[in-house]
Structure formats: C-alpha cells, structure tokens
Amino acid sequence: MALRKVKGNLERMFDKNLTDLVRGIRNNKETESKYISQCMEEIKTELRQDNLAVKANAVAKLTYLQMLGYDISWAGFNIIEVMSSPKFTYKRIGYLSASQCFHQDTEVLMLTTNMIRKDLNSHNMYDSGTALTGLACFISGDLARDLANDVMTLLTSTKPYLRKKAVLLLYKVFLKFPEALRPAFPRLKEKLEDPDPGVQSAAVNVICELARKNPKNYLSLAPVFFKLMTSSTNNWMLIKIIKLFGALTPLEPRLGKKLIEPLTNLIHSTSAMSLLYECINTVIAVLISISSGMPNHNASIQLCVQKLRILIEDSDQNLKYLGLLAMSKILKTHPKSVQAHKDLVLQCLDDKDESIRLRALDLLYGMVTKKTVMEIVRRLMTHMDRAEGTMYRDELLQKIILICSQNNFQYITNFEWYVSVLVELCRMEGTQHGGLIASQLMDVAIRVVAVREFTVGQMALLLDNAHVIVGPAAARSSIAEVLYAAAWICGEFSQLLANPKATLESMVRGKVVSLPGHIQAIYVHNMLKLYAHIIATAEEEDDSEMIEEVTNLLLERLPVFVSSGDLEVQERASCIVHIVTYVQKCHKHGDKVGADLALLMTGELNPVAPKAQKKVPLPDGLDLDAWINDPPSESEEEEDDALEKEIFVKADSSYKHRKEKYEPSEEELQKLRDARRAEQASNPYYVKSSALSSPRPNHNSIQVDEIPVTAIDLNVSLKIPGMTSLDKYQVVDGWQDGGKKRHKKQKKRSKRKGQVSSSSEEEINRMHVVNTDIGEMPEGAHLSDDYEIDDRPEDDPHRALDINLDEPLSPNEVLPTRTHYEAHAQRKIESNNEAKLIPSEIPLKMKTRNKKERKEKKEKTKKVKKEEKKVKKKPSRDANLILDLIDPLKETVISDKVPVAANHINGIADAKNKEKTSDDLDFWLSKELSQTPESCMDGTTKTASPSTPSSSKDDSKSKKTKTKKEKKAKKEKDRDKPEKKLKKNEKEIDTLSRNRDEYEETNGTVTQEVEEKLAVPEPQPYSRLLAEDSHIRIVYSTAAMDGVMSEILVCIKFISQSSKPISKLQLILPDSSALKMIRTDPQSELVNLPWSLDPGESKETQLSFTAEDVTIPHKLRGSLSYIQDGSSSSSDISLRLEFPVTTFLSGKTASRATFTDLLSSGQLSARSSFTLPNCPWSFPEVLEELTLGGSLAVVECVDQTASLYGRSLHGHHVCLLVKYQASHHLTIDGKSTEGILLSNALDHLKTTLMQKQ
Amino acid sequence: MMQFMLLFSRQGKLRLQKWYEAHPDKVKKKITRELISTILARKPKMSSFLEWKDLKIVYKRYASLYFCCAIEQQDNELLTLEVIHRYVELLDKYFGSVCELDIIFNFEKAYFMLDELMVGGEVCETSKKNVLKAIAAQDLLQEDEIVEMALRDIGLI
C-alpha cells in the first residue's frame, strides 16, 4: 500500500504542472499546436488516474488551454469530479474550470445539482463562496429552480461575504427561473437595509438591474432608494441608485420633481466623474419626463449643459465622448439649449477620433434649423471630400440625408438646393447608400411639385451621363440605384422633359444591360412611358418622322432586353415590344393611338401612408393563412421579392406596393382631383398654380450670374455640363467662412438685397411646398390606433421578469423544494399546465379547514422537519460524494421545508408591507394630494392603509428583528385581529369572508379568506353578493345611468332562503360624504321595502345614488333588518355596498370613430397598464368580465386583442387595449383623460381578474 | 450588467476571459477575435469606448495588456473604467507591481481575484482591503491543505 503511494508520488513528480505547460508553450512558439496536442494526450492519461491531485492538475492545465481556444468540453465529467473534491484547493480549480467552460446547455450540469447544494451549505465559508461565484457563470434553468431555495437560505447567513454573493447570484436565478422572483423578492428587499455595506450595495445592484428592465414593478421602492440616496456616500452604490431612478422617472413624473434637488446638489458637489455623468443622465431623464411646470427647470438644464460643455472641452477623449453622448439626449427635448453650443460640436467634427466625430454628427442632426441647414450640410460635404475610409464617408452621407429629410423636409426652404445636394452625393465613390439617395430623389420629385421640373431636368442629365456615375468603382457600391430613381422620375413626369427623345435615346443606349435587373426593369418600363408621351405629342404635331424614328429606335434596342436573363426585364420588354409593334401597325393604317397609349399611364400619383397596407381591413370570411391551392414551389416567389427593392418606402419592409400598378377608374380620379383642388384652394399655404412661376428661368439667371464667380474645381472629373452644382448655392446664400472672401460676400449680399427687393419671385421659389400628408389610407383605418409594443426580442429573459411585485403573495407562491423524484416529475407536468409550481408537501389544496387545524399541522410538520434535520446531520460529510452525484435520482427527501415555510409566512407578512408601500409611494410623492383613495375609505378599513410616513419608517426599522420573530408575531396577529374586530362589529365577520375588499384581505386573516373564497361559488359576474345569512341572500348590481349626470342605479335583489315568509324588510343606508342616495324622504336613512318574501321567492328594489367624485372607488355601509314570520324579534344583517370606479363607467356611447378620434386627439394623457403573466382565463372570459364587471364596451376585437371603451358619469374617457398572448399572458394597457380614475379602474380590474385565479 | 471581460496582450494573445453571459464556444471565439482586432486597430489617442452591436465596449490599456469589458447600453462607462482600474490595482497589490507574466503563469489567481471583485457581472466588493483579505484567507486555506496532503502522502499522518 505504502509502496504504491510512493510510486504514485514519484510519477506525479514527473508530470507537467501548469507552470511547465505555460513555459512549454512559450518555448515552442513555432510548433505550438503540435506541442499542445501532445500535452492533451498527457492530460487525457492523467485524467484516467485515480489520484485526485493528478486530476486537478490536469483540469487546471485544461483550463489554461481552453483560454487559448482549445475545446475541453469532453472533460466535463472530470471537471465535476474535481469540483466534488472535499479539498478546497481542488474544488477551487474545478469550479474555475467549470465557470470557464460550462454553460447552461452543458449536459453534465444536471449531475451537479446535489454537489453544488452540498457546497452551498458547506460549513466552510469559502466552499460556499466558490460555489456561488461558479454558479453565477453556468447556472441553468434547472439548477436555478432546484437551488433557488438554498441561495435564499444563504441570504440569511451570518457572514456578509456569503450574503452579498448570494444576493448577486439571485439575479441570475431570476433570469433563469422567473417564478422565483415573487417569493424571493421580500427577502431581497430586506437586504437593502443590511448592516453590511457590501450586501446593501449588492442588493441595490440586483434591484437596479431588475428595475431597469421592468421599471413599473419597482416604483413602490422609490422611497427606500430615495432614503439610501440621500444618506449614502458610497459612490458605487449611488451610481446604481441614480441609474435606477433614471429608469423610474419616466413612469412617475412626481418622482422626478422630488429628485431634481438632491441630484443637482450632487452635480455641484461631486468630484467623481462617473457619478457626475450618471447624475446628469438621470436629470436629463427627469427633465424629459416632466414636460413643464418646473420653476427651476431651465436652471437644471443649463447646469447640465454647462457641465457637459466642461466634459466636452476636456482633453480626455473619454469625457469628450460621453459629453457628446449625453448632449444628444438633451437635444431631443431642449434643442435650444444645445444649439447654443454649435461651435463646440462643429469643432468636434474635426477630432482625430472617429467615434467622437460620429457622436458630433448625431448631435448635428438635431441642431439643424431652417437657417443653419445649408451651412451644416456644406460643412459636412467638405468633410466628406476629405474623409478617409468609406465607412465614415457613408456615415456622413447618411447623416446629410437624414438631416435634410427629417420631419418631411422641415428645414429645407430651397428644394433646388436639396436636389443639387443629392445629385452631388451621387458622385461619391463607393457609397453603399445609393438606395437612400434614390428614394430621396423620388420623394422630392413626387412631393415637391414646384421643383419637379428642375428635378426631372437633372435626372435626364443623370441618365445621359450614366456611364460616369456607374464607373469602374461602382461594382462594390450601390450607386446604380440612383439610375433607378432617375429613370422612373423621367418616365413618370415625361411631360416635363425638355427633350424626351434625347432622354429616351440615353436610356436605350450603352451599358444598361450591365445594370442590376430591377433597375433594367424600371428602365424598360419607363421607356414605354416616354414612348407614349413622345407619340402623343408627335401625333398632335403630325410629326410622323419622329414617330417612326422613335418606334424604330425601340424596336431595334428592345430585343436586347427581351433576351435578358432577368425574368422581370424579359417580361416587361417583350410586353413593350408587342405594344410598340402594335402602335407601328396602327400608324401604318394611319390610326392615331397616342391618346390611347397615354391612357395606360395616366393617373395622379398620390402618396400612400406607410401603414396603409397594414391597415387594409380584412374582408369578412377571408382567411389569409389558408392555402388557396396547394403550396407552390417557392423559388419563383423569392426571385420576385428580390427584385422589388424597397425604394418607395425605406422603413417598412412589409410594404411593397407598386404605385404605378394602381389604376383607379376615371370617375374616381376625377373625384379625387376635384377634392384636391378644393382643398388646395382653401389652403392658404399652398402655392396656387397660377402664382407658381416656373423655377426654371430663375434658376438660369442664377447660373449665368454666379457661375463665373466660383472657381470650378477642375480636379473633379465628374463635372457634367448643365448638371447642377452646389457651389452656386454656397455663394448665393452667403455661407462662406473665412475672411478672405469677405468682400465678395458683402458684394453678394448687397447684390442679393437688390434682387430681393426687386423680385418677390425668389421668395416664392424658396417656399416650395412639400406634400406632407400622411398619405392615403384605406377607408375606416386610422394611423393613430397603434399602441406601443414590447420591442424586446422574444427570447429576452427579462420579458419573463415583468412581474408585479406589489401584489400580495398568494400562499402557493413559494420556492420549489426538493421532493421525491416521482413527485418532482409530476410537478414538472403540472408546471407545464399551470405555469406555476406547487410543491406537493404543502397541502394547500384543502379548501375548508379551520385555523386551528392548520396551526396544529404546521407545528407537526415543523417537528418532523427538525427531526429530519437531526437525522440528516448524522452522516459524515465525507460520504461517498461521487455516488451521490452520479445518482441524484435516488435522492430522498432532505429537510428543506423549514426555510420554505418561513418564507411562506414571511411572504404574506411582507405582502402587507407591500400594500402599504405602494400606497406609501403616493403619499410620499404628493403630500398635498389629500384626496387619495384611502382617505375616503371608511375608518375601519384603515388598519391596512398607512396613516403617516413615520409608521412605515418604524416598520422598516423593526424589520430586522421581524424575520426571527415573524412566526410568533404572525400567530399573535391571527389571534388578535379577529378579536378586535369581533368587538367592533360582530356580524361583519360573516360577510367579510365573502367580501371582495382587498384591504381586508391583507389583514391577518388573509389565508383563511382566500381559501374560503375558493369554496364559495362565485355569483353571477354582473351581480355581486351583498350579504347572506341562513334566511336571506342579497345580491346587487350597479349601472351608471346614461344621460342623468352622476347617477348610479343600484339594483338589489333579495332571495329568500328561509322556509318561512320574511316581512318588514328595512334597509338603513346612511349617506357617506361622497356618495348620496336619492330618497323620497331626505330626512330618513330608512328605506322601507313594501313587500314580503315568501319562501324561495326573490324580489328586487332599485336605488339611485349620486357621487361627487367618480375617479375613486366608494363604499357605503348599512344594514338590513327583517322579521321572519313566527319569530318575534327582528334580525339584522350588515351590508356594504361597493362602488369600484368601474361602476361609474358606461360603454354605451362607444363607437369606433369616437374611439379612434379620442386616441389620436392626444386628450388621453394618462396611461397605465398591468400584466398578468399567468391568466387562468380564456380571452372571451376576460372580455366578459371586463364588459359585465367593468361596464366597458368592446369597440374592436381582433383575434386575441380587443379595444374597450368606457365613459364616466363626469365625462372622463377610458380606453383599454387588452392583449392576450398564447401563453396565458394578459396585458391591459389603459389610456384616459383622468389618471386617478384610470389607475383605480385598472387596480380594480386587476384584482377581480386575479381573484378568480 | 457586465457581459464579459477580456484581457489580451498587444500581440492579440488572450490572457484572461470571463463571460457573465453564456455563449457557445464558437461565438465566444468570434467575439474575442473581432474585438481584439478592432481594439488593437484603434489609435492610442482615441476614446476608450466603442459601440459594438448592441453593447458598449470599454477598454483600457495598462502596459502591454488591454483590459476590455462589454457592458449594456444603459450602463455607465466611467464606472466600468473604475472597475477595470480597481481590478488592476488589486492585481498590482497581490502580485506586487504586476506584469503580464504574472498573469500568464498565475492565471488562476487572476481569475480568483476577479471572482472576488465581481459576481455574475456585477460588482461584488468595492473595498480593496476586503478582497485581498478574502484572497489571502483562501490562499492560506489552500496552503494548509497542501501541507496536510503532503504529510499524509509521506505517511507522517
């Protein structure tokens, strides 16, 4: 035995260790791969040995090789062996290796669960620490589910070292196993107040990460973070908190107002640049969220801009870069303040660092005004000439076009100039943005009628000089696309061409065949248009020579296209050949066909709205997904798609509408034209055609006057005679810098002054009208009815983390614990069905059981658990690890239930706090808002709502001690609360349990109520249960009375359950401050019901109420007394009528038109929404609940999405969008004219939808 | 959250890599290759930030080593630079004026150090003292174990 050991040691001494390996690799630079493959072989033999030290050494070497790029995934099992070593030295190496090469899909990971659990629970702090850090790298969904509870346990460890690592790991757990978030969150929140700053900061980190992705669920934490922010001096943590606030403020402008002051203080005081930068960013976010109404609003903006200027002027490139980045954020909302620093930005354009130049470019985009656009573009063009590298040049080109075209050419006053810019841009070599230029050219030609002639002229020149544009360098660029635009424009507006025949000649000539197919197709098609135009004019002038010439030209050249390899070209060409031959034949007979031919192409071209295609309503009974015929082979379609490049509309790929194919009937056209003319006549901004002087002569005069003044750059070989050049605009507009030309400039200016005074024509010229209509839409469709969509990718784990944390925890929401494998498997199935994990040990499914029983049982299980724990502790830690690890399926139940049970109670207790904090937030944010919902509540319900902020403070202070005493406290509460209530109102208890009051629900008796509720059959959705005893059952329904202001009709139905007749029913309903009943006798609170109830009979009575404020829920207390025949005394039942805000809504006035008008009008300023990730209801059920229970009307319903509308008695509008996704994911977005009403309505709907779960 | 951290030399040799977001090896290699070549191509006077896909890259050069981190859009670049700097300081303290060779030959130590500083892409411990204390304690534990194992091997215990 000893001999073998010694032998092993000797062998080991000859092994390579890590240092040897590294050294070896460095010494074998030439033959590295050979050396390493040799090492790999050695490692493989080492791994086969029994000695763990050898194995660990091998794994360490593998880890190093992995970094060099070698695959070591084959060694996964060996890595796990090393990880499972009881020695920290080896364990450390094993975990390091695992964290480097395992990932969530690594198969061997499923073997590690129990080993990692053992490590997490190890008595050695560093074992657990290593396991925590390792797990953070390779955690998978299964590991997260199985280990969530162990990580949670570590949160309460006595060692801060473990607490903080566990907190950070929780984030990864949530990402992989979102169900853990809700049960774990209370504990995580507690860590914000941890005595150790490291743990605190870790908790801030995690919550900040969570909140940034789904901010709305974390709003209620704002007060806690605010306190931390104002008290902490830890910059690392401050940055995170401030970042978190940056995410929250867009949702709650009031929060922003509160933040401004401390943030500006920090900006003034801090010396840490990172903190300063973060503060500025958040201040910007705040300022964006609060649009106005801030007194020192401007001061903060100024402060930010000032500080940013300092950053930008700093010599540190990093600060410069970030300064520009932040500046561009301010620009969006406060362009004025940034424009003052134009000099600085232009200066940055000359920076050596390309990334800084690009940032500056971004800024320029927003700094453009009508006055500066020409100068800025000119500067950019000069930059472009100088720019090295096509990437940056392309970026510049794109920016120029973006700057000019933004907001429907908002800043362009002179479109001839813009067309010239575009033409100039065509000469940029090797650009990838040919398509962009082309679409701009077409856009301008179509929408700016005034420069159409000019544009057409320029395009004709472009076509004529196509060979220059499509030079040798064109192969790598997309510049040929501009020819597409040129051909189309010339064809479409052929009547504006100076010499159509010449253009046609230039189109058929030369290298057209070498162009891409889709451009050739456009060429061919537009030849026909030109041809038609030429024929028509020639026929009028009886120019038969011309006709013949043109016809022959086409017949001669078209065969080239007919034999094209491109299907589209071929098809179009052969079609045109036949048309032309037909025309030729007709002419031979002496027939005139020009007019008929022209008819092929007539029709005004109107812009079509980008969303038009999407909005075409689906006709009834049309199923677009159904096959009409059997699926065809797809190859041809693909080819077609490739042909249709998006040139008309650049953004929307689904929209590929070929405009020239749209041929409305003559009548329609006439109607449209008349309508348009009428509109133009009444539009004062539209330049009337009579007043429109042709820009052409004017342009010529400029040309003649100005061209000699500027030196023509002879280096540019691309100058095309007659083609526009930017230079003249430069001079005309006086945008020249530098002193040397000043005299010239002055001269020019004076000259121009003279011109301006003498002619108003130029003014008109500069005021080109852009057709900026949204474009044509199908009937009945509106642009506006679009809601924002969650644009995160489908697989983003944060989508699943959009979980409301303010909802009280339901008892079945606990972290899963380990069970027998069979149970585990079953659970998995369950989780598939319900998307919720219900551990089978916790017997929650038993519905009716009294409290005592439950308590007993709990204690029992606790005892059992303790025993189990004792048993568990007995076996030594050195038990056969490998066995345990390889065969986890045989595992038995180990005591893990204690933390779960604690957590369970913890959760409920915390749910109460949550309820408080969400109310707290409102209170905290606006103390002046006295009319919060709680303050209107009846006094007895106040137990759950906060009275002062100090109470919440106390609450948080006592939290630390709470955890331990929680159980005890909870029991006491259970005992105390009902007693108190009994004193108050004995009979109330009966009705309470079936009441829907959520405030009561959060009292100590919550679990009982929830369970009992399950046992009671739900009443009809529209009528709610008011009260019930052994003799009588009372239900009620409410309806808002249309037409009668503020009146609510309550219909109360009495159902006898007694065997004897009931008589002398009397309702006592005293008015509350906000809700009054309309009575016959205003003095009396009594309502006598003039009838009696026979056994089994039911009768109704109607009462009317008026409400002063319909934006908040109301309730009314009262009682009913009656006498049962045979008994001498009367019986009493207490009642409580509830009026959730939806009571005051009515959907009767809903119509699609008003709905869309409302949405587009912008009146609906308030927004709110909520999400139920696991809605147990089907979509129709949800709709039914919303329409019956929520008294809203469905306006439109498509698939699983519906729009609903309701109008309150006071005229507030409420619009809802209900989206139901396949995975039972329900989202309701609301918009309203009244924020409080909306949030109350959504709260109510949410609780009703949740309650039935 | 930090997505990953790379250390590489001026010659483009990877010296350390830590991925806080799991990727297949192929993707990792591709990202690494792309980033190393982009960063090495940048001129020394340029800013330390670049936008790369939907991430922001923050890098800094210390002697012959480049430290490069990828962070998300909303993250603070300057803070990331501080993290890098903190890490370099820690390595410097631990190795005593650290050089590239230290990291090559003790790459596991560099990883352990990083693990103490960051967990799952978030800063875990901001105090230099605490990190070094934890590392020292673990080293000690390891040494004790090694001595014990050696003694056991020899047969003394």
mmCIF file of C-alpha atoms in Angstrom, chain A residues 5 9 12 18-19 22-23 26 32 60 63-64 66-69 71 86-90 92-93 96 99-100 103-104 124 126 130 132-133 136-137 161 164-165 168-169 171-172 198 205 209 212-213 234 236 239-240 243 273-274 277-278 317-319 321-322 325 352-356 359, chain B residues 1 13-25 28-29 42 45-51 56 72 74-79 81-83 86 101 104-105 107-109 111-112 115-116 118-120 122-126 133-135 137-139 141-142 145-146 148-149 152-154:
data_model
loop_
_atom_site.group_PDB
_atom_site.id
_atom_site.type_symbol
_atom_site.label_atom_id
_atom_site.label_comp_id
_atom_site.label_asym_id
_atom_site.label_seq_id
_atom_site.Cartn_x
_atom_site.Cartn_y
_atom_site.Cartn_z
ATOM 1 C CA LYS A 5 1.600 5.616 -2.738
ATOM 2 C CA ASN A 9 4.130 10.402 -5.827
ATOM 3 C CA ARG A 12 3.439 12.794 -10.129
ATOM 4 C CA LEU A 18 0.659 24.258 -15.021
ATOM 5 C CA THR A 19 3.820 26.310 -14.947
ATOM 6 C CA VAL A 22 2.871 27.532 -19.857
ATOM 7 C CA ARG A 23 6.608 27.568 -20.121
ATOM 8 C CA ARG A 26 6.190 29.728 -24.708
ATOM 9 C CA GLU A 32 2.655 25.277 -30.649
ATOM 10 C CA ALA A 60 -6.008 23.260 -14.296
ATOM 11 C CA THR A 63 -8.483 25.484 -18.194
ATOM 12 C CA TYR A 64 -5.440 27.225 -19.483
ATOM 13 C CA GLN A 66 -9.371 26.427 -23.035
ATOM 14 C CA MET A 67 -8.383 30.064 -22.882
ATOM 15 C CA LEU A 68 -6.072 29.520 -25.802
ATOM 16 C CA GLY A 69 -9.090 28.354 -27.744
ATOM 17 C CA ASP A 71 -12.111 22.618 -26.885
ATOM 18 C CA PRO A 86 -13.593 17.783 -0.374
ATOM 19 C CA LYS A 87 -10.325 19.682 -0.602
ATOM 20 C CA PHE A 88 -10.732 23.370 -1.158
ATOM 21 C CA THR A 89 -7.608 23.518 -3.312
ATOM 22 C CA TYR A 90 -9.078 21.158 -5.878
ATOM 23 C CA ARG A 92 -11.425 25.831 -6.422
ATOM 24 C CA ILE A 93 -9.755 24.613 -9.568
ATOM 25 C CA LEU A 96 -12.895 27.764 -12.021
ATOM 26 C CA SER A 99 -17.200 28.512 -14.810
ATOM 27 C CA GLN A 100 -14.940 28.879 -17.820
ATOM 28 C CA HIS A 103 -22.793 26.964 -19.936
ATOM 29 C CA GLN A 104 -26.470 26.468 -19.393
ATOM 30 C CA ASN A 124 -16.545 26.341 5.164
ATOM 31 C CA TYR A 126 -15.039 29.716 1.116
ATOM 32 C CA THR A 130 -16.616 29.380 -4.597
ATOM 33 C CA LEU A 132 -21.749 30.866 -5.533
ATOM 34 C CA THR A 133 -19.346 32.544 -7.924
ATOM 35 C CA ALA A 136 -23.208 32.651 -11.324
ATOM 36 C CA CYS A 137 -21.382 31.715 -14.505
ATOM 37 C CA TYR A 161 -19.234 37.539 2.471
ATOM 38 C CA LYS A 164 -23.546 39.552 -0.768
ATOM 39 C CA LYS A 165 -22.580 36.807 -3.167
ATOM 40 C CA LEU A 168 -25.872 38.842 -6.642
ATOM 41 C CA LEU A 169 -26.464 35.262 -7.638
ATOM 42 C CA TYR A 171 -30.294 37.961 -10.161
ATOM 43 C CA LYS A 172 -29.063 35.101 -12.284
ATOM 44 C CA GLY A 198 -21.302 45.335 0.659
ATOM 45 C CA ASN A 205 -27.179 46.266 -7.886
ATOM 46 C CA GLU A 209 -30.798 45.552 -12.856
ATOM 47 C CA ARG A 212 -34.177 48.815 -15.406
ATOM 48 C CA LYS A 213 -35.752 46.103 -17.440
ATOM 49 C CA ASN A 234 -20.748 55.031 -1.401
ATOM 50 C CA TRP A 236 -20.557 52.766 -6.432
ATOM 51 C CA ILE A 239 -24.463 55.459 -9.258
ATOM 52 C CA LYS A 240 -26.662 52.414 -9.326
ATOM 53 C CA LYS A 243 -29.475 54.930 -12.588
ATOM 54 C CA MET A 273 -16.771 61.971 -12.958
ATOM 55 C CA SER A 274 -18.672 58.708 -13.157
ATOM 56 C CA TYR A 277 -22.135 61.661 -15.520
ATOM 57 C CA GLU A 278 -24.774 59.395 -14.051
ATOM 58 C CA GLN A 317 -11.229 61.738 -25.058
ATOM 59 C CA ASN A 318 -13.440 59.585 -22.884
ATOM 60 C CA LEU A 319 -15.113 62.527 -21.237
ATOM 61 C CA TYR A 321 -17.201 61.226 -25.985
ATOM 62 C CA LEU A 322 -19.584 60.843 -23.086
ATOM 63 C CA LEU A 325 -23.451 61.347 -25.923
ATOM 64 C CA LYS A 352 -8.962 62.771 -34.577
ATOM 65 C CA ASP A 353 -11.163 60.111 -33.027
ATOM 66 C CA GLU A 354 -13.747 58.780 -35.395
ATOM 67 C CA SER A 355 -16.127 57.757 -32.653
ATOM 68 C CA ILE A 356 -16.164 61.315 -31.384
ATOM 69 C CA ARG A 359 -21.160 61.423 -31.921
ATOM 70 C CA MET B 1 -24.528 44.290 -16.160
ATOM 71 C CA LYS B 13 -2.976 36.985 -27.346
ATOM 72 C CA LEU B 14 -5.837 36.348 -24.991
ATOM 73 C CA ARG B 15 -4.657 36.284 -21.386
ATOM 74 C CA LEU B 16 -7.929 36.027 -19.494
ATOM 75 C CA GLN B 17 -11.566 35.813 -20.338
ATOM 76 C CA LYS B 18 -14.593 35.894 -18.130
ATOM 77 C CA TRP B 19 -18.079 35.521 -19.541
ATOM 78 C CA TYR B 20 -21.015 36.543 -17.456
ATOM 79 C CA GLU B 21 -23.450 35.709 -20.194
ATOM 80 C CA ALA B 22 -23.268 32.181 -21.530
ATOM 81 C CA HIS B 23 -22.350 31.751 -25.183
ATOM 82 C CA PRO B 24 -21.284 28.726 -27.182
ATOM 83 C CA ASP B 25 -17.536 28.455 -27.624
ATOM 84 C CA LYS B 28 -17.052 33.423 -27.809
ATOM 85 C CA LYS B 29 -14.120 32.891 -30.124
ATOM 86 C CA ARG B 42 -7.588 51.907 -32.638
ATOM 87 C CA LYS B 45 -5.404 58.861 -28.576
ATOM 88 C CA MET B 46 -8.895 57.576 -29.136
ATOM 89 C CA SER B 47 -11.569 57.338 -26.506
ATOM 90 C CA SER B 48 -11.886 54.131 -24.531
ATOM 91 C CA PHE B 49 -15.417 53.443 -25.653
ATOM 92 C CA LEU B 50 -16.899 51.957 -28.717
ATOM 93 C CA GLU B 51 -20.291 50.762 -29.676
ATOM 94 C CA LYS B 56 -20.813 49.147 -25.349
ATOM 95 C CA GLU B 72 -25.090 47.028 -21.776
ATOM 96 C CA GLN B 74 -27.626 51.812 -20.086
ATOM 97 C CA ASP B 75 -24.502 51.036 -18.112
ATOM 98 C CA ASN B 76 -22.079 53.659 -17.001
ATOM 99 C CA GLU B 77 -18.852 53.625 -18.976
ATOM 100 C CA LEU B 78 -16.881 55.550 -16.438
ATOM 101 C CA LEU B 79 -17.898 53.167 -13.708
ATOM 102 C CA LEU B 81 -13.347 52.042 -16.249
ATOM 103 C CA GLU B 82 -13.225 52.267 -12.478
ATOM 104 C CA VAL B 83 -13.914 48.561 -12.196
ATOM 105 C CA ARG B 86 -9.840 48.555 -9.366
ATOM 106 C CA LEU B 101 3.951 37.283 -16.995
ATOM 107 C CA ILE B 104 0.212 34.234 -17.612
ATOM 108 C CA PHE B 105 1.765 31.996 -15.001
ATOM 109 C CA PHE B 107 -3.818 32.911 -14.418
ATOM 110 C CA GLU B 108 -5.972 31.054 -11.900
ATOM 111 C CA LYS B 109 -5.082 33.613 -9.244
ATOM 112 C CA TYR B 111 -9.460 34.620 -12.015
ATOM 113 C CA PHE B 112 -9.933 34.148 -8.299
ATOM 114 C CA ASP B 115 -14.335 36.428 -8.823
ATOM 115 C CA GLU B 116 -13.976 38.253 -5.553
ATOM 116 C CA MET B 118 -17.320 40.655 -9.469
ATOM 117 C CA VAL B 119 -20.048 38.064 -9.328
ATOM 118 C CA GLY B 120 -22.345 37.451 -12.246
ATOM 119 C CA GLU B 122 -21.974 42.938 -11.030
ATOM 120 C CA VAL B 123 -19.502 44.489 -8.664
ATOM 121 C CA CYS B 124 -19.494 42.408 -5.534
ATOM 122 C CA GLU B 125 -16.970 44.012 -3.263
ATOM 123 C CA THR B 126 -15.778 47.544 -3.650
ATOM 124 C CA LYS B 133 -8.345 39.654 2.834
ATOM 125 C CA ALA B 134 -10.620 37.043 1.295
ATOM 126 C CA ILE B 135 -7.980 36.010 -1.216
ATOM 127 C CA ALA B 137 -7.606 33.633 3.638
ATOM 128 C CA GLN B 138 -8.292 31.275 0.769
ATOM 129 C CA ASP B 139 -4.621 31.034 -0.107
ATOM 130 C CA LEU B 141 -6.544 27.512 3.480
ATOM 131 C CA GLN B 142 -5.048 26.074 0.343
ATOM 132 C CA GLU B 145 -4.356 21.689 2.819
ATOM 133 C CA ILE B 146 -1.310 21.181 0.674
ATOM 134 C CA GLU B 148 -1.536 18.363 5.185
ATOM 135 C CA MET B 149 -1.783 16.378 1.989
ATOM 136 C CA ARG B 152 -0.301 12.407 4.546
ATOM 137 C CA ASP B 153 1.363 11.303 1.351
ATOM 138 C CA ILE B 154 4.643 10.837 3.034
#
